[in-house]
Amino acid sequence: MSNIQWNAGDYRKNFSFVPSYGASVIELLTKPAGSFVVDLGCGSGALTEKLAQKGYEVLGIDDSDAMLALARQEYPALTFRKGNAVRYTLERKADAIFSNAVLHWIDAEEQQSMLNNLFEQIVPGGELVCEMGGYGCAEHVHSTLEQCFAGRGLVYRRTFYFPTIGQYAPMLERAGFQVNYAILFDRPTVQNGADGLADWIRMFNMEPFRGIDASTQDAIIREAAERLRDKLWQDGHWIVDYVRLRFRAKRP
């Protein structure tokens, strides 16, 4: 799994669009009120709370101590536990597992093991409902950073996993799921402030910069922003070229 050290304060201040967009993914759940739903990669807990408001019995799981601390502070009435998607085992199997903007953080070589594990954590007849980054997500940003790295003799490592439907549905089926809904779509996403693109890189995409000194990191990020200004600066805002994959899969 990619190692990201979340800045929970900045996340809540500048990146509230993550749970805001994820709220519509909840509508893909078909389970009735009272069902036990796990919010996998719950982050700040905002969507765990929305699931609870829908009448579900909820459990939030996240691998980040900083995010769990924020979630427990914001929603003290809800239950949050530490764990990751690849290895976490539920004491009680879920009627549904819900996940927003999480699965693309899992390393490609661990994706099948993760899906196999999630299948085992869901009751027969239960479902997995997710949104994750899809093929081409933030490609303008990643390809430009790749060029900026190469110009300095550095290698840009792509650490996210952004699949097509054709790649991911067979993996779900190999795990035992039946896929009954899947869509891949563009979702250009507005960032906050004049430094919104740089802030996005520093929040979500610092793994490729590991081992690079701070001044070089800053120079690369500044150069990437200037190169992308004509494409991604629109109407006074930075836009990141998100592509999302949504799906619902059932355990028979």
Short mmCIF file of C-alpha atoms in Angstrom, two decimals:
data_model
loop_
_atom_site.label_atom_id
_atom_site.label_comp_id
_atom_site.label_asym_id
_atom_site.label_seq_id
_atom_site.Cartn_x
_atom_site.Cartn_y
_atom_site.Cartn_z
CA MET A 1 0.00 0.00 0.00
CA SER A 2 1.32 3.47 -0.82
CA ASN A 3 2.70 5.24 2.24
CA ILE A 4 1.05 8.64 2.65
CA GLN A 5 1.37 10.80 5.73
CA TRP A 6 -1.89 12.73 5.80
CA ASN A 7 -2.02 16.33 6.97
CA ALA A 8 -5.49 16.09 8.46
CA GLY A 9 -5.86 19.84 9.09
CA ASP A 10 -5.04 20.80 5.49
CA TYR A 11 -7.24 17.97 4.22
CA ARG A 12 -10.26 19.31 6.10
CA LYS A 13 -9.52 22.92 5.06
CA ASN A 14 -8.69 22.56 1.37
CA PHE A 15 -9.88 19.16 0.20
CA SER A 16 -13.44 18.81 1.49
CA PHE A 17 -14.45 18.04 -2.11
CA VAL A 18 -13.35 14.42 -1.51
CA PRO A 19 -16.24 13.51 0.82
CA SER A 20 -18.55 16.01 -0.89
CA TYR A 21 -18.32 14.19 -4.21
CA GLY A 22 -18.41 10.85 -2.43
CA ALA A 23 -21.84 11.55 -0.95
CA SER A 24 -23.49 10.66 -4.27
CA VAL A 25 -21.75 7.25 -4.25
CA ILE A 26 -23.82 6.35 -1.18
CA GLU A 27 -26.87 6.28 -3.46
CA LEU A 28 -25.49 3.13 -5.11
CA LEU A 29 -26.05 1.17 -1.89
CA THR A 30 -29.15 -1.04 -2.11
CA LYS A 31 -29.18 -2.31 1.47
CA PRO A 32 -32.03 -1.18 3.73
CA ALA A 33 -31.68 1.00 6.81
CA GLY A 34 -30.35 -0.96 9.75
CA SER A 35 -27.82 -2.83 7.64
CA PHE A 36 -24.20 -3.00 8.85
CA VAL A 37 -22.08 -0.87 6.50
CA VAL A 38 -18.31 -0.45 6.75
CA ASP A 39 -16.78 2.79 5.46
CA LEU A 40 -13.40 1.58 4.22
CA GLY A 41 -10.81 4.36 4.20
CA CYS A 42 -13.16 6.62 6.14
CA GLY A 43 -10.72 9.53 6.37
CA SER A 44 -12.25 12.42 8.28
CA GLY A 45 -15.44 10.44 8.94
CA ALA A 46 -17.68 12.80 6.96
CA LEU A 47 -19.14 10.01 4.82
CA THR A 48 -19.36 7.63 7.78
CA GLU A 49 -21.65 10.22 9.34
CA LYS A 50 -23.75 10.46 6.16
CA LEU A 51 -24.11 6.68 6.13
CA ALA A 52 -25.28 6.82 9.74
CA GLN A 53 -27.80 9.52 8.82
CA LYS A 54 -29.21 7.12 6.21
CA GLY A 55 -30.00 4.73 9.05
CA TYR A 56 -27.10 2.32 8.64
CA GLU A 57 -25.15 0.78 11.49
CA VAL A 58 -21.65 1.99 10.62
CA LEU A 59 -18.00 1.30 11.29
CA GLY A 60 -15.25 3.53 9.90
CA ILE A 61 -11.88 1.98 9.10
CA ASP A 62 -8.74 3.86 8.11
CA ASP A 63 -4.99 3.19 8.10
CA SER A 64 -4.05 6.76 9.07
CA ASP A 65 -3.74 7.64 12.76
CA ALA A 66 -4.06 11.34 11.91
CA MET A 67 -7.30 10.82 10.01
CA LEU A 68 -8.73 8.55 12.70
CA ALA A 69 -7.99 11.19 15.33
CA LEU A 70 -9.83 13.79 13.23
CA ALA A 71 -12.78 11.45 12.65
CA ARG A 72 -13.10 10.63 16.35
CA GLN A 73 -12.92 14.32 17.20
CA GLU A 74 -15.55 15.31 14.62
CA TYR A 75 -17.94 12.38 15.17
CA PRO A 76 -17.47 11.04 18.72
CA ALA A 77 -20.71 9.05 18.61
CA LEU A 78 -19.44 6.84 15.77
CA THR A 79 -16.98 3.93 15.90
CA PHE A 80 -13.66 4.13 14.05
CA ARG A 81 -10.88 1.55 13.96
CA LYS A 82 -7.42 1.32 12.43
CA GLY A 83 -6.90 -1.12 9.58
CA ASN A 84 -6.04 -1.41 5.91
CA ALA A 85 -7.99 -2.87 3.03
CA VAL A 86 -5.57 -5.66 2.17
CA ARG A 87 -5.36 -7.37 5.55
CA TYR A 88 -8.13 -6.09 7.83
CA THR A 89 -10.53 -8.73 9.18
CA LEU A 90 -13.94 -7.79 10.50
CA GLU A 91 -15.18 -9.42 13.69
CA ARG A 92 -18.64 -9.33 12.13
CA LYS A 93 -19.10 -9.58 8.38
CA ALA A 94 -20.62 -6.53 6.70
CA ASP A 95 -23.86 -6.27 4.77
CA ALA A 96 -22.00 -3.76 2.60
CA ILE A 97 -18.55 -2.25 2.31
CA PHE A 98 -18.50 1.33 1.04
CA SER A 99 -15.32 3.06 -0.09
CA ASN A 100 -14.68 6.47 -1.65
CA ALA A 101 -11.37 7.68 -3.13
CA VAL A 102 -9.35 4.92 -1.47
CA LEU A 103 -8.72 1.86 -3.62
CA HIS A 104 -6.43 3.64 -6.09
CA TRP A 105 -3.94 4.09 -3.22
CA ILE A 106 -3.43 0.32 -3.02
CA ASP A 107 -0.39 -0.90 -4.95
CA ALA A 108 -1.23 -2.65 -8.22
CA GLU A 109 0.32 -5.93 -7.10
CA GLU A 110 -1.91 -5.97 -4.00
CA GLN A 111 -5.20 -5.18 -5.74
CA GLN A 112 -6.30 -8.78 -6.26
CA SER A 113 -5.40 -9.77 -2.69
CA MET A 114 -7.36 -6.78 -1.45
CA LEU A 115 -10.47 -7.69 -3.44
CA ASN A 116 -10.18 -11.30 -2.28
CA ASN A 117 -10.06 -10.06 1.31
CA LEU A 118 -13.01 -7.69 0.88
CA PHE A 119 -15.08 -10.54 -0.55
CA GLU A 120 -14.46 -12.53 2.63
CA GLN A 121 -15.56 -9.62 4.85
CA ILE A 122 -19.03 -9.39 3.25
CA VAL A 123 -22.00 -11.65 3.97
CA PRO A 124 -23.54 -13.66 1.10
CA GLY A 125 -25.92 -11.29 -0.64
CA GLY A 126 -23.92 -8.31 0.54
CA GLU A 127 -22.30 -5.70 -1.69
CA LEU A 128 -19.17 -3.67 -2.33
CA VAL A 129 -19.86 -0.09 -3.44
CA CYS A 130 -16.88 2.05 -4.40
CA GLU A 131 -15.55 5.05 -6.23
CA MET A 132 -11.86 5.25 -7.05
CA GLY A 133 -9.57 6.95 -9.52
CA GLY A 134 -10.01 5.53 -13.01
CA TYR A 135 -7.85 5.25 -16.09
CA GLY A 136 -6.43 8.66 -17.06
CA CYS A 137 -7.05 10.30 -13.69
CA ALA A 138 -4.98 13.49 -13.30
CA GLU A 139 -2.99 12.48 -16.38
CA HIS A 140 -2.11 16.08 -17.28
CA VAL A 141 -0.53 16.47 -13.83
CA HIS A 142 1.28 13.14 -13.81
CA SER A 143 2.66 13.41 -17.35
CA THR A 144 3.89 16.97 -16.73
CA LEU A 145 5.59 15.99 -13.48
CA GLU A 146 7.16 13.10 -15.37
CA GLN A 147 8.65 15.60 -17.83
CA CYS A 148 9.88 17.86 -15.03
CA PHE A 149 11.58 14.93 -13.31
CA ALA A 150 13.16 13.72 -16.55
CA GLY A 151 14.58 17.20 -17.22
CA ARG A 152 16.56 16.83 -14.00
CA GLY A 153 17.68 13.27 -14.68
CA LEU A 154 15.13 11.88 -12.22
CA VAL A 155 12.63 9.07 -12.61
CA TYR A 156 8.98 9.84 -11.81
CA ARG A 157 7.36 6.80 -10.18
CA ARG A 158 3.64 6.47 -10.75
CA THR A 159 2.30 5.15 -7.48
CA PHE A 160 -1.47 5.23 -8.07
CA TYR A 161 -3.51 2.42 -9.60
CA PHE A 162 -6.03 3.82 -12.11
CA PRO A 163 -7.78 0.94 -13.96
CA THR A 164 -10.32 0.76 -16.76
CA ILE A 165 -13.62 -1.07 -16.26
CA GLY A 166 -12.24 -3.80 -18.50
CA GLN A 167 -9.27 -4.27 -16.19
CA TYR A 168 -11.11 -4.07 -12.87
CA ALA A 169 -14.34 -5.98 -13.45
CA PRO A 170 -12.47 -9.27 -14.15
CA MET A 171 -10.50 -8.80 -10.93
CA LEU A 172 -13.73 -8.37 -8.98
CA GLU A 173 -15.10 -11.49 -10.64
CA ARG A 174 -11.96 -13.49 -9.82
CA ALA A 175 -12.51 -12.55 -6.18
CA GLY A 176 -16.03 -14.00 -6.43
CA PHE A 177 -18.09 -10.85 -6.92
CA GLN A 178 -20.81 -10.27 -9.51
CA VAL A 179 -20.47 -6.77 -10.96
CA ASN A 180 -23.90 -5.23 -11.56
CA TYR A 181 -22.93 -1.58 -12.10
CA ALA A 182 -19.77 0.13 -13.37
CA ILE A 183 -19.07 3.51 -14.96
CA LEU A 184 -15.90 5.40 -15.89
CA PHE A 185 -16.33 9.17 -16.25
CA ASP A 186 -14.45 12.48 -16.35
CA ARG A 187 -14.88 14.74 -13.33
CA PRO A 188 -12.76 17.90 -13.57
CA THR A 189 -12.30 18.98 -9.97
CA VAL A 190 -11.83 22.57 -8.77
CA GLN A 191 -9.04 23.23 -6.24
CA ASN A 192 -8.97 25.98 -3.62
CA GLY A 193 -6.85 29.09 -3.98
CA ALA A 194 -4.18 30.48 -6.26
CA ASP A 195 -1.81 27.66 -5.25
CA GLY A 196 -4.46 24.97 -5.57
CA LEU A 197 -2.52 22.75 -7.94
CA ALA A 198 0.67 22.89 -5.87
CA ASP A 199 -1.38 22.20 -2.74
CA TRP A 200 -2.98 19.20 -4.45
CA ILE A 201 0.43 17.76 -5.35
CA ARG A 202 1.73 18.29 -1.82
CA MET A 203 -1.34 16.65 -0.28
CA PHE A 204 -1.84 13.67 -2.58
CA ASN A 205 1.24 13.05 -4.69
CA MET A 206 4.47 13.33 -2.69
CA GLU A 207 5.49 9.67 -2.88
CA PRO A 208 7.39 10.19 -6.19
CA PHE A 209 9.36 12.98 -4.47
CA ARG A 210 10.72 10.75 -1.72
CA GLY A 211 14.47 11.20 -1.33
CA ILE A 212 14.52 14.49 -3.26
CA ASP A 213 15.65 17.58 -1.35
CA ALA A 214 13.04 20.17 -0.46
CA SER A 215 14.35 22.91 -2.76
CA THR A 216 14.26 20.59 -5.78
CA GLN A 217 10.76 19.45 -4.83
CA ASP A 218 9.59 23.06 -4.73
CA ALA A 219 11.23 23.83 -8.06
CA ILE A 220 9.59 20.84 -9.76
CA ILE A 221 6.16 21.71 -8.39
CA ARG A 222 6.52 25.35 -9.49
CA GLU A 223 7.65 24.31 -12.95
CA ALA A 224 4.79 21.83 -13.32
CA ALA A 225 2.25 24.48 -12.32
CA GLU A 226 3.60 26.93 -14.90
CA ARG A 227 3.56 24.30 -17.62
CA LEU A 228 -0.03 23.37 -16.75
CA ARG A 229 -1.41 26.89 -16.37
CA ASP A 230 -2.80 27.06 -19.91
CA LYS A 231 -4.58 23.70 -19.50
CA LEU A 232 -5.69 23.57 -15.88
CA TRP A 233 -6.13 27.21 -14.77
CA GLN A 234 -9.73 28.00 -15.69
CA ASP A 235 -11.98 30.88 -14.62
CA GLY A 236 -9.72 31.86 -11.74
CA HIS A 237 -9.31 28.32 -10.36
CA TRP A 238 -7.03 25.37 -10.73
CA ILE A 239 -8.76 22.27 -12.12
CA VAL A 240 -7.36 18.76 -11.73
CA ASP A 241 -8.44 16.40 -14.51
CA TYR A 242 -9.99 13.65 -12.42
CA VAL A 243 -11.39 10.47 -13.93
CA ARG A 244 -13.50 8.30 -11.64
CA LEU A 245 -14.46 4.64 -11.66
CA ARG A 246 -17.64 3.74 -9.77
CA PHE A 247 -18.97 0.25 -9.30
CA ARG A 248 -21.31 -1.93 -7.29
CA ALA A 249 -20.50 -5.62 -6.94
CA LYS A 250 -22.45 -8.32 -5.08
CA ARG A 251 -21.27 -11.35 -3.17
CA PRO A 252 -23.62 -14.10 -4.45
#
